[in-house]
Amino acid sequence: MTLDESAPLAAAPRRRPGGDPVKALLHRHRVLCEQAVDPLEIAAGLEAHGITDRTAARFRHRDVFSLAEELYARTPRGDEPAAPAAAGPADARALRGFGCSLLPGALALGAAAAGLPHAGPLAALAAVAALVRPGPAPRDLSGRAALGAVYLLAAAVVGWAVHRHGAALGVCLALAAAPAHLAAAAFAARARRRLAASRALEDFADGARPLLLCCVAAFTAAAAGAAALAGTPLPVAVPLAVLLFLTRLLLGHGAPRRPVAAALALALVPAAPAAAAAAAGLLLLAVPVLARASAHARP
């Protein structure tokens, strides 16, 4: 029995008019997906590009994390798995960072104890140097200029405050560099762990906000101890120390630099509440910015 050639053929399955939306998204963010070491980095990068959990629903995913997992799985990679990072170099790098954070305070205390005539400016310079941390490096010239302007403003703020209130304030700010390093490192590590345990951007933000506030509170207490040790008034030293700490935290996590520069410029106003108002403004900026997954894309 032969097949009747006049019989209608079975209808071929129709393709969706929109094609594969996830494939189109993968093509648009190919560099991000290829360079990511895990789906978390892709989720953070997607969020930085404005993709939210609501947007992910259009790609038939419950949230950005689920979408990032598919993108990570569909990204072509080499056959050999990436070797895990050795613990030794990371531990050595952390130890060097903590050692460097102790240098400003030691230098400032030594200069003050020796009675050097320029102990105040030296302590101020050491305190500002502690801000220069290896955060996200700007690739464009304008970004580098903006970052340099922030450092110059920070130097002006500290120098002007030390000139007005004495060398003891510079010693206090330099002593606060070590607890600032520890608090910033603890916040980054805990936020990264929180990111790994979260399954939605809102879930991560809800946990990151109180984590940030606890970190700032812990540093504020440490700054008060440094002020007492240096012998400078707490109402003068603590707001300025918190301002510098938030500046370091925001710069280290790739926050916009213009609001940071504006807060530092406000602190130059020769009025008692200026530094406190500037620190409060930076805290209001830090709460939403550092509660974003994109601020913690890398450990």
mmCIF file with all atom_site columns, N, CA and C in Angstrom, residues 133-151 153-154 246-248 250-265 282 285 289:
data_model
loop_
_atom_site.group_PDB
_atom_site.id
_atom_site.type_symbol
_atom_site.label_atom_id
_atom_site.label_alt_id
_atom_site.label_comp_id
_atom_site.label_asym_id
_atom_site.label_entity_id
_atom_site.label_seq_id
_atom_site.pdbx_PDB_ins_code
_atom_site.Cartn_x
_atom_site.Cartn_y
_atom_site.Cartn_z
_atom_site.occupancy
_atom_site.B_iso_or_equiv
_atom_site.pdbx_formal_charge
_atom_site.auth_seq_id
_atom_site.auth_comp_id
_atom_site.auth_asym_id
_atom_site.auth_atom_id
_atom_site.pdbx_PDB_model_num
ATOM 1   N N  . ARG A 1 133 ? 40.865 53.763 48.359 1.00 0.00 ? 133 ARG A N  1
ATOM 2   C CA . ARG A 1 133 ? 40.762 52.310 48.350 1.00 0.00 ? 133 ARG A CA 1
ATOM 3   C C  . ARG A 1 133 ? 40.548 51.826 46.924 1.00 0.00 ? 133 ARG A C  1
ATOM 4   N N  . PRO A 1 134 ? 40.917 50.596 46.633 1.00 0.00 ? 134 PRO A N  1
ATOM 5   C CA . PRO A 1 134 ? 40.745 50.088 45.269 1.00 0.00 ? 134 PRO A CA 1
ATOM 6   C C  . PRO A 1 134 ? 39.308 49.713 44.967 1.00 0.00 ? 134 PRO A C  1
ATOM 7   N N  . GLY A 1 135 ? 38.458 50.709 44.734 1.00 0.00 ? 135 GLY A N  1
ATOM 8   C CA . GLY A 1 135 ? 37.095 50.451 44.313 1.00 0.00 ? 135 GLY A CA 1
ATOM 9   C C  . GLY A 1 135 ? 37.044 50.265 42.802 1.00 0.00 ? 135 GLY A C  1
ATOM 10  N N  . PRO A 1 136 ? 35.836 50.292 42.225 1.00 0.00 ? 136 PRO A N  1
ATOM 11  C CA . PRO A 1 136 ? 35.715 50.185 40.775 1.00 0.00 ? 136 PRO A CA 1
ATOM 12  C C  . PRO A 1 136 ? 36.439 51.335 40.080 1.00 0.00 ? 136 PRO A C  1
ATOM 13  N N  . ALA A 1 137 ? 37.430 51.042 39.265 1.00 0.00 ? 137 ALA A N  1
ATOM 14  C CA . ALA A 1 137 ? 38.236 52.076 38.621 1.00 0.00 ? 137 ALA A CA 1
ATOM 15  C C  . ALA A 1 137 ? 37.504 52.618 37.399 1.00 0.00 ? 137 ALA A C  1
ATOM 16  N N  . PRO A 1 138 ? 37.304 53.936 37.322 1.00 0.00 ? 138 PRO A N  1
ATOM 17  C CA . PRO A 1 138 ? 36.661 54.498 36.142 1.00 0.00 ? 138 PRO A CA 1
ATOM 18  C C  . PRO A 1 138 ? 37.549 54.329 34.913 1.00 0.00 ? 138 PRO A C  1
ATOM 19  N N  . ARG A 1 139 ? 36.935 53.940 33.799 1.00 0.00 ? 139 ARG A N  1
ATOM 20  C CA . ARG A 1 139 ? 37.692 53.739 32.578 1.00 0.00 ? 139 ARG A CA 1
ATOM 21  C C  . ARG A 1 139 ? 37.775 55.000 31.730 1.00 0.00 ? 139 ARG A C  1
ATOM 22  N N  . ASP A 1 140 ? 36.806 55.883 31.903 1.00 0.00 ? 140 ASP A N  1
ATOM 23  C CA . ASP A 1 140 ? 36.805 57.103 31.099 1.00 0.00 ? 140 ASP A CA 1
ATOM 24  C C  . ASP A 1 140 ? 37.480 58.234 31.846 1.00 0.00 ? 140 ASP A C  1
ATOM 25  N N  . LEU A 1 141 ? 37.932 59.206 31.095 1.00 0.00 ? 141 LEU A N  1
ATOM 26  C CA . LEU A 1 141 ? 38.671 60.327 31.673 1.00 0.00 ? 141 LEU A CA 1
ATOM 27  C C  . LEU A 1 141 ? 37.785 61.157 32.585 1.00 0.00 ? 141 LEU A C  1
ATOM 28  N N  . SER A 1 142 ? 36.528 61.345 32.208 1.00 0.00 ? 142 SER A N  1
ATOM 29  C CA . SER A 1 142 ? 35.629 62.147 33.042 1.00 0.00 ? 142 SER A CA 1
ATOM 30  C C  . SER A 1 142 ? 35.369 61.466 34.385 1.00 0.00 ? 142 SER A C  1
ATOM 31  N N  . GLY A 1 143 ? 35.266 60.125 34.380 1.00 0.00 ? 143 GLY A N  1
ATOM 32  C CA . GLY A 1 143 ? 35.068 59.405 35.632 1.00 0.00 ? 143 GLY A CA 1
ATOM 33  C C  . GLY A 1 143 ? 36.267 59.524 36.556 1.00 0.00 ? 143 GLY A C  1
ATOM 34  N N  . ARG A 1 144 ? 37.455 59.462 35.982 1.00 0.00 ? 144 ARG A N  1
ATOM 35  C CA . ARG A 1 144 ? 38.660 59.627 36.805 1.00 0.00 ? 144 ARG A CA 1
ATOM 36  C C  . ARG A 1 144 ? 38.751 61.040 37.361 1.00 0.00 ? 144 ARG A C  1
ATOM 37  N N  . ALA A 1 145 ? 38.378 62.016 36.545 1.00 0.00 ? 145 ALA A N  1
ATOM 38  C CA . ALA A 1 145 ? 38.408 63.404 37.017 1.00 0.00 ? 145 ALA A CA 1
ATOM 39  C C  . ALA A 1 145 ? 37.411 63.604 38.153 1.00 0.00 ? 145 ALA A C  1
ATOM 40  N N  . ALA A 1 146 ? 36.222 63.001 38.032 1.00 0.00 ? 146 ALA A N  1
ATOM 41  C CA . ALA A 1 146 ? 35.220 63.123 39.086 1.00 0.00 ? 146 ALA A CA 1
ATOM 42  C C  . ALA A 1 146 ? 35.702 62.471 40.377 1.00 0.00 ? 146 ALA A C  1
ATOM 43  N N  . LEU A 1 147 ? 36.350 61.307 40.249 1.00 0.00 ? 147 LEU A N  1
ATOM 44  C CA . LEU A 1 147 ? 36.870 60.635 41.435 1.00 0.00 ? 147 LEU A CA 1
ATOM 45  C C  . LEU A 1 147 ? 37.979 61.466 42.083 1.00 0.00 ? 147 LEU A C  1
ATOM 46  N N  . GLY A 1 148 ? 38.855 62.038 41.262 1.00 0.00 ? 148 GLY A N  1
ATOM 47  C CA . GLY A 1 148 ? 39.897 62.906 41.803 1.00 0.00 ? 148 GLY A CA 1
ATOM 48  C C  . GLY A 1 148 ? 39.323 64.132 42.491 1.00 0.00 ? 148 GLY A C  1
ATOM 49  N N  . ALA A 1 149 ? 38.232 64.666 41.949 1.00 0.00 ? 149 ALA A N  1
ATOM 50  C CA . ALA A 1 149 ? 37.592 65.822 42.587 1.00 0.00 ? 149 ALA A CA 1
ATOM 51  C C  . ALA A 1 149 ? 37.031 65.458 43.956 1.00 0.00 ? 149 ALA A C  1
ATOM 52  N N  . VAL A 1 150 ? 36.498 64.243 44.086 1.00 0.00 ? 150 VAL A N  1
ATOM 53  C CA . VAL A 1 150 ? 35.976 63.806 45.387 1.00 0.00 ? 150 VAL A CA 1
ATOM 54  C C  . VAL A 1 150 ? 37.104 63.715 46.406 1.00 0.00 ? 150 VAL A C  1
ATOM 55  N N  . TYR A 1 151 ? 38.248 63.163 45.999 1.00 0.00 ? 151 TYR A N  1
ATOM 56  C CA . TYR A 1 151 ? 39.378 63.068 46.921 1.00 0.00 ? 151 TYR A CA 1
ATOM 57  C C  . TYR A 1 151 ? 39.896 64.453 47.318 1.00 0.00 ? 151 TYR A C  1
ATOM 58  N N  . LEU A 1 153 ? 38.121 67.208 47.447 1.00 0.00 ? 153 LEU A N  1
ATOM 59  C CA . LEU A 1 153 ? 37.143 67.773 48.371 1.00 0.00 ? 153 LEU A CA 1
ATOM 60  C C  . LEU A 1 153 ? 37.292 67.167 49.764 1.00 0.00 ? 153 LEU A C  1
ATOM 61  N N  . ALA A 1 154 ? 37.517 65.855 49.824 1.00 0.00 ? 154 ALA A N  1
ATOM 62  C CA . ALA A 1 154 ? 37.719 65.216 51.124 1.00 0.00 ? 154 ALA A CA 1
ATOM 63  C C  . ALA A 1 154 ? 38.950 65.789 51.828 1.00 0.00 ? 154 ALA A C  1
ATOM 64  N N  . LEU A 1 246 ? 31.315 56.989 55.178 1.00 0.00 ? 246 LEU A N  1
ATOM 65  C CA . LEU A 1 246 ? 30.294 56.800 54.145 1.00 0.00 ? 246 LEU A CA 1
ATOM 66  C C  . LEU A 1 246 ? 30.850 57.132 52.766 1.00 0.00 ? 246 LEU A C  1
ATOM 67  N N  . THR A 1 247 ? 31.740 58.120 52.708 1.00 0.00 ? 247 THR A N  1
ATOM 68  C CA . THR A 1 247 ? 32.385 58.437 51.432 1.00 0.00 ? 247 THR A CA 1
ATOM 69  C C  . THR A 1 247 ? 33.178 57.247 50.938 1.00 0.00 ? 247 THR A C  1
ATOM 70  N N  . ARG A 1 248 ? 33.948 56.654 51.817 1.00 0.00 ? 248 ARG A N  1
ATOM 71  C CA . ARG A 1 248 ? 34.737 55.474 51.443 1.00 0.00 ? 248 ARG A CA 1
ATOM 72  C C  . ARG A 1 248 ? 33.845 54.310 51.035 1.00 0.00 ? 248 ARG A C  1
ATOM 73  N N  . LEU A 1 250 ? 30.739 54.345 49.858 1.00 0.00 ? 250 LEU A N  1
ATOM 74  C CA . LEU A 1 250 ? 30.050 54.590 48.594 1.00 0.00 ? 250 LEU A CA 1
ATOM 75  C C  . LEU A 1 250 ? 31.010 54.509 47.411 1.00 0.00 ? 250 LEU A C  1
ATOM 76  N N  . LEU A 1 251 ? 32.192 55.091 47.560 1.00 0.00 ? 251 LEU A N  1
ATOM 77  C CA . LEU A 1 251 ? 33.163 55.012 46.472 1.00 0.00 ? 251 LEU A CA 1
ATOM 78  C C  . LEU A 1 251 ? 33.603 53.577 46.228 1.00 0.00 ? 251 LEU A C  1
ATOM 79  N N  . GLY A 1 252 ? 33.766 52.803 47.291 1.00 0.00 ? 252 GLY A N  1
ATOM 80  C CA . GLY A 1 252 ? 34.203 51.423 47.146 1.00 0.00 ? 252 GLY A CA 1
ATOM 81  C C  . GLY A 1 252 ? 33.188 50.530 46.470 1.00 0.00 ? 252 GLY A C  1
ATOM 82  N N  . HIS A 1 253 ? 31.903 50.944 46.476 1.00 0.00 ? 253 HIS A N  1
ATOM 83  C CA . HIS A 1 253 ? 30.866 50.137 45.856 1.00 0.00 ? 253 HIS A CA 1
ATOM 84  C C  . HIS A 1 253 ? 30.321 50.773 44.587 1.00 0.00 ? 253 HIS A C  1
ATOM 85  N N  . GLY A 1 254 ? 31.082 51.712 44.023 1.00 0.00 ? 254 GLY A N  1
ATOM 86  C CA . GLY A 1 254 ? 30.722 52.256 42.715 1.00 0.00 ? 254 GLY A CA 1
ATOM 87  C C  . GLY A 1 254 ? 29.523 53.169 42.697 1.00 0.00 ? 254 GLY A C  1
ATOM 88  N N  . ALA A 1 255 ? 29.268 53.882 43.790 1.00 0.00 ? 255 ALA A N  1
ATOM 89  C CA . ALA A 1 255 ? 28.123 54.791 43.840 1.00 0.00 ? 255 ALA A CA 1
ATOM 90  C C  . ALA A 1 255 ? 28.382 56.030 42.982 1.00 0.00 ? 255 ALA A C  1
ATOM 91  N N  . PRO A 1 256 ? 27.339 56.756 42.587 1.00 0.00 ? 256 PRO A N  1
ATOM 92  C CA . PRO A 1 256 ? 27.537 58.017 41.855 1.00 0.00 ? 256 PRO A CA 1
ATOM 93  C C  . PRO A 1 256 ? 28.368 58.998 42.675 1.00 0.00 ? 256 PRO A C  1
ATOM 94  N N  . ARG A 1 257 ? 29.276 59.671 42.013 1.00 0.00 ? 257 ARG A N  1
ATOM 95  C CA . ARG A 1 257 ? 30.226 60.520 42.733 1.00 0.00 ? 257 ARG A CA 1
ATOM 96  C C  . ARG A 1 257 ? 29.730 61.943 42.965 1.00 0.00 ? 257 ARG A C  1
ATOM 97  N N  . ARG A 1 258 ? 28.812 62.398 42.160 1.00 0.00 ? 258 ARG A N  1
ATOM 98  C CA . ARG A 1 258 ? 28.344 63.775 42.321 1.00 0.00 ? 258 ARG A CA 1
ATOM 99  C C  . ARG A 1 258 ? 27.643 64.012 43.651 1.00 0.00 ? 258 ARG A C  1
ATOM 100 N N  . PRO A 1 259 ? 26.740 63.129 44.099 1.00 0.00 ? 259 PRO A N  1
ATOM 101 C CA . PRO A 1 259 ? 26.150 63.359 45.425 1.00 0.00 ? 259 PRO A CA 1
ATOM 102 C C  . PRO A 1 259 ? 27.180 63.297 46.550 1.00 0.00 ? 259 PRO A C  1
ATOM 103 N N  . VAL A 1 260 ? 28.184 62.432 46.405 1.00 0.00 ? 260 VAL A N  1
ATOM 104 C CA . VAL A 1 260 ? 29.245 62.364 47.418 1.00 0.00 ? 260 VAL A CA 1
ATOM 105 C C  . VAL A 1 260 ? 30.011 63.682 47.445 1.00 0.00 ? 260 VAL A C  1
ATOM 106 N N  . ALA A 1 261 ? 30.343 64.199 46.268 1.00 0.00 ? 261 ALA A N  1
ATOM 107 C CA . ALA A 1 261 ? 31.049 65.483 46.198 1.00 0.00 ? 261 ALA A CA 1
ATOM 108 C C  . ALA A 1 261 ? 30.203 66.606 46.772 1.00 0.00 ? 261 ALA A C  1
ATOM 109 N N  . ALA A 1 262 ? 28.891 66.585 46.527 1.00 0.00 ? 262 ALA A N  1
ATOM 110 C CA . ALA A 1 262 ? 28.010 67.625 47.064 1.00 0.00 ? 262 ALA A CA 1
ATOM 111 C C  . ALA A 1 262 ? 27.982 67.590 48.590 1.00 0.00 ? 262 ALA A C  1
ATOM 112 N N  . ALA A 1 263 ? 27.963 66.374 49.167 1.00 0.00 ? 263 ALA A N  1
ATOM 113 C CA . ALA A 1 263 ? 27.969 66.263 50.628 1.00 0.00 ? 263 ALA A CA 1
ATOM 114 C C  . ALA A 1 263 ? 29.272 66.775 51.215 1.00 0.00 ? 263 ALA A C  1
ATOM 115 N N  . LEU A 1 264 ? 30.381 66.450 50.573 1.00 0.00 ? 264 LEU A N  1
ATOM 116 C CA . LEU A 1 264 ? 31.671 66.952 51.058 1.00 0.00 ? 264 LEU A CA 1
ATOM 117 C C  . LEU A 1 264 ? 31.755 68.466 50.941 1.00 0.00 ? 264 LEU A C  1
ATOM 118 N N  . ALA A 1 265 ? 31.201 69.019 49.871 1.00 0.00 ? 265 ALA A N  1
ATOM 119 C CA . ALA A 1 265 ? 31.197 70.477 49.718 1.00 0.00 ? 265 ALA A CA 1
ATOM 120 C C  . ALA A 1 265 ? 30.359 71.123 50.816 1.00 0.00 ? 265 ALA A C  1
ATOM 121 N N  . LEU A 1 282 ? 24.571 61.795 53.173 1.00 0.00 ? 282 LEU A N  1
ATOM 122 C CA . LEU A 1 282 ? 25.226 60.631 52.567 1.00 0.00 ? 282 LEU A CA 1
ATOM 123 C C  . LEU A 1 282 ? 24.594 59.329 53.042 1.00 0.00 ? 282 LEU A C  1
ATOM 124 N N  . LEU A 1 285 ? 21.622 58.686 51.037 1.00 0.00 ? 285 LEU A N  1
ATOM 125 C CA . LEU A 1 285 ? 22.004 58.176 49.717 1.00 0.00 ? 285 LEU A CA 1
ATOM 126 C C  . LEU A 1 285 ? 22.450 56.717 49.804 1.00 0.00 ? 285 LEU A C  1
ATOM 127 N N  . VAL A 1 289 ? 21.306 52.982 47.683 1.00 0.00 ? 289 VAL A N  1
ATOM 128 C CA . VAL A 1 289 ? 22.362 52.585 46.744 1.00 0.00 ? 289 VAL A CA 1
ATOM 129 C C  . VAL A 1 289 ? 23.005 51.272 47.161 1.00 0.00 ? 289 VAL A C  1
#
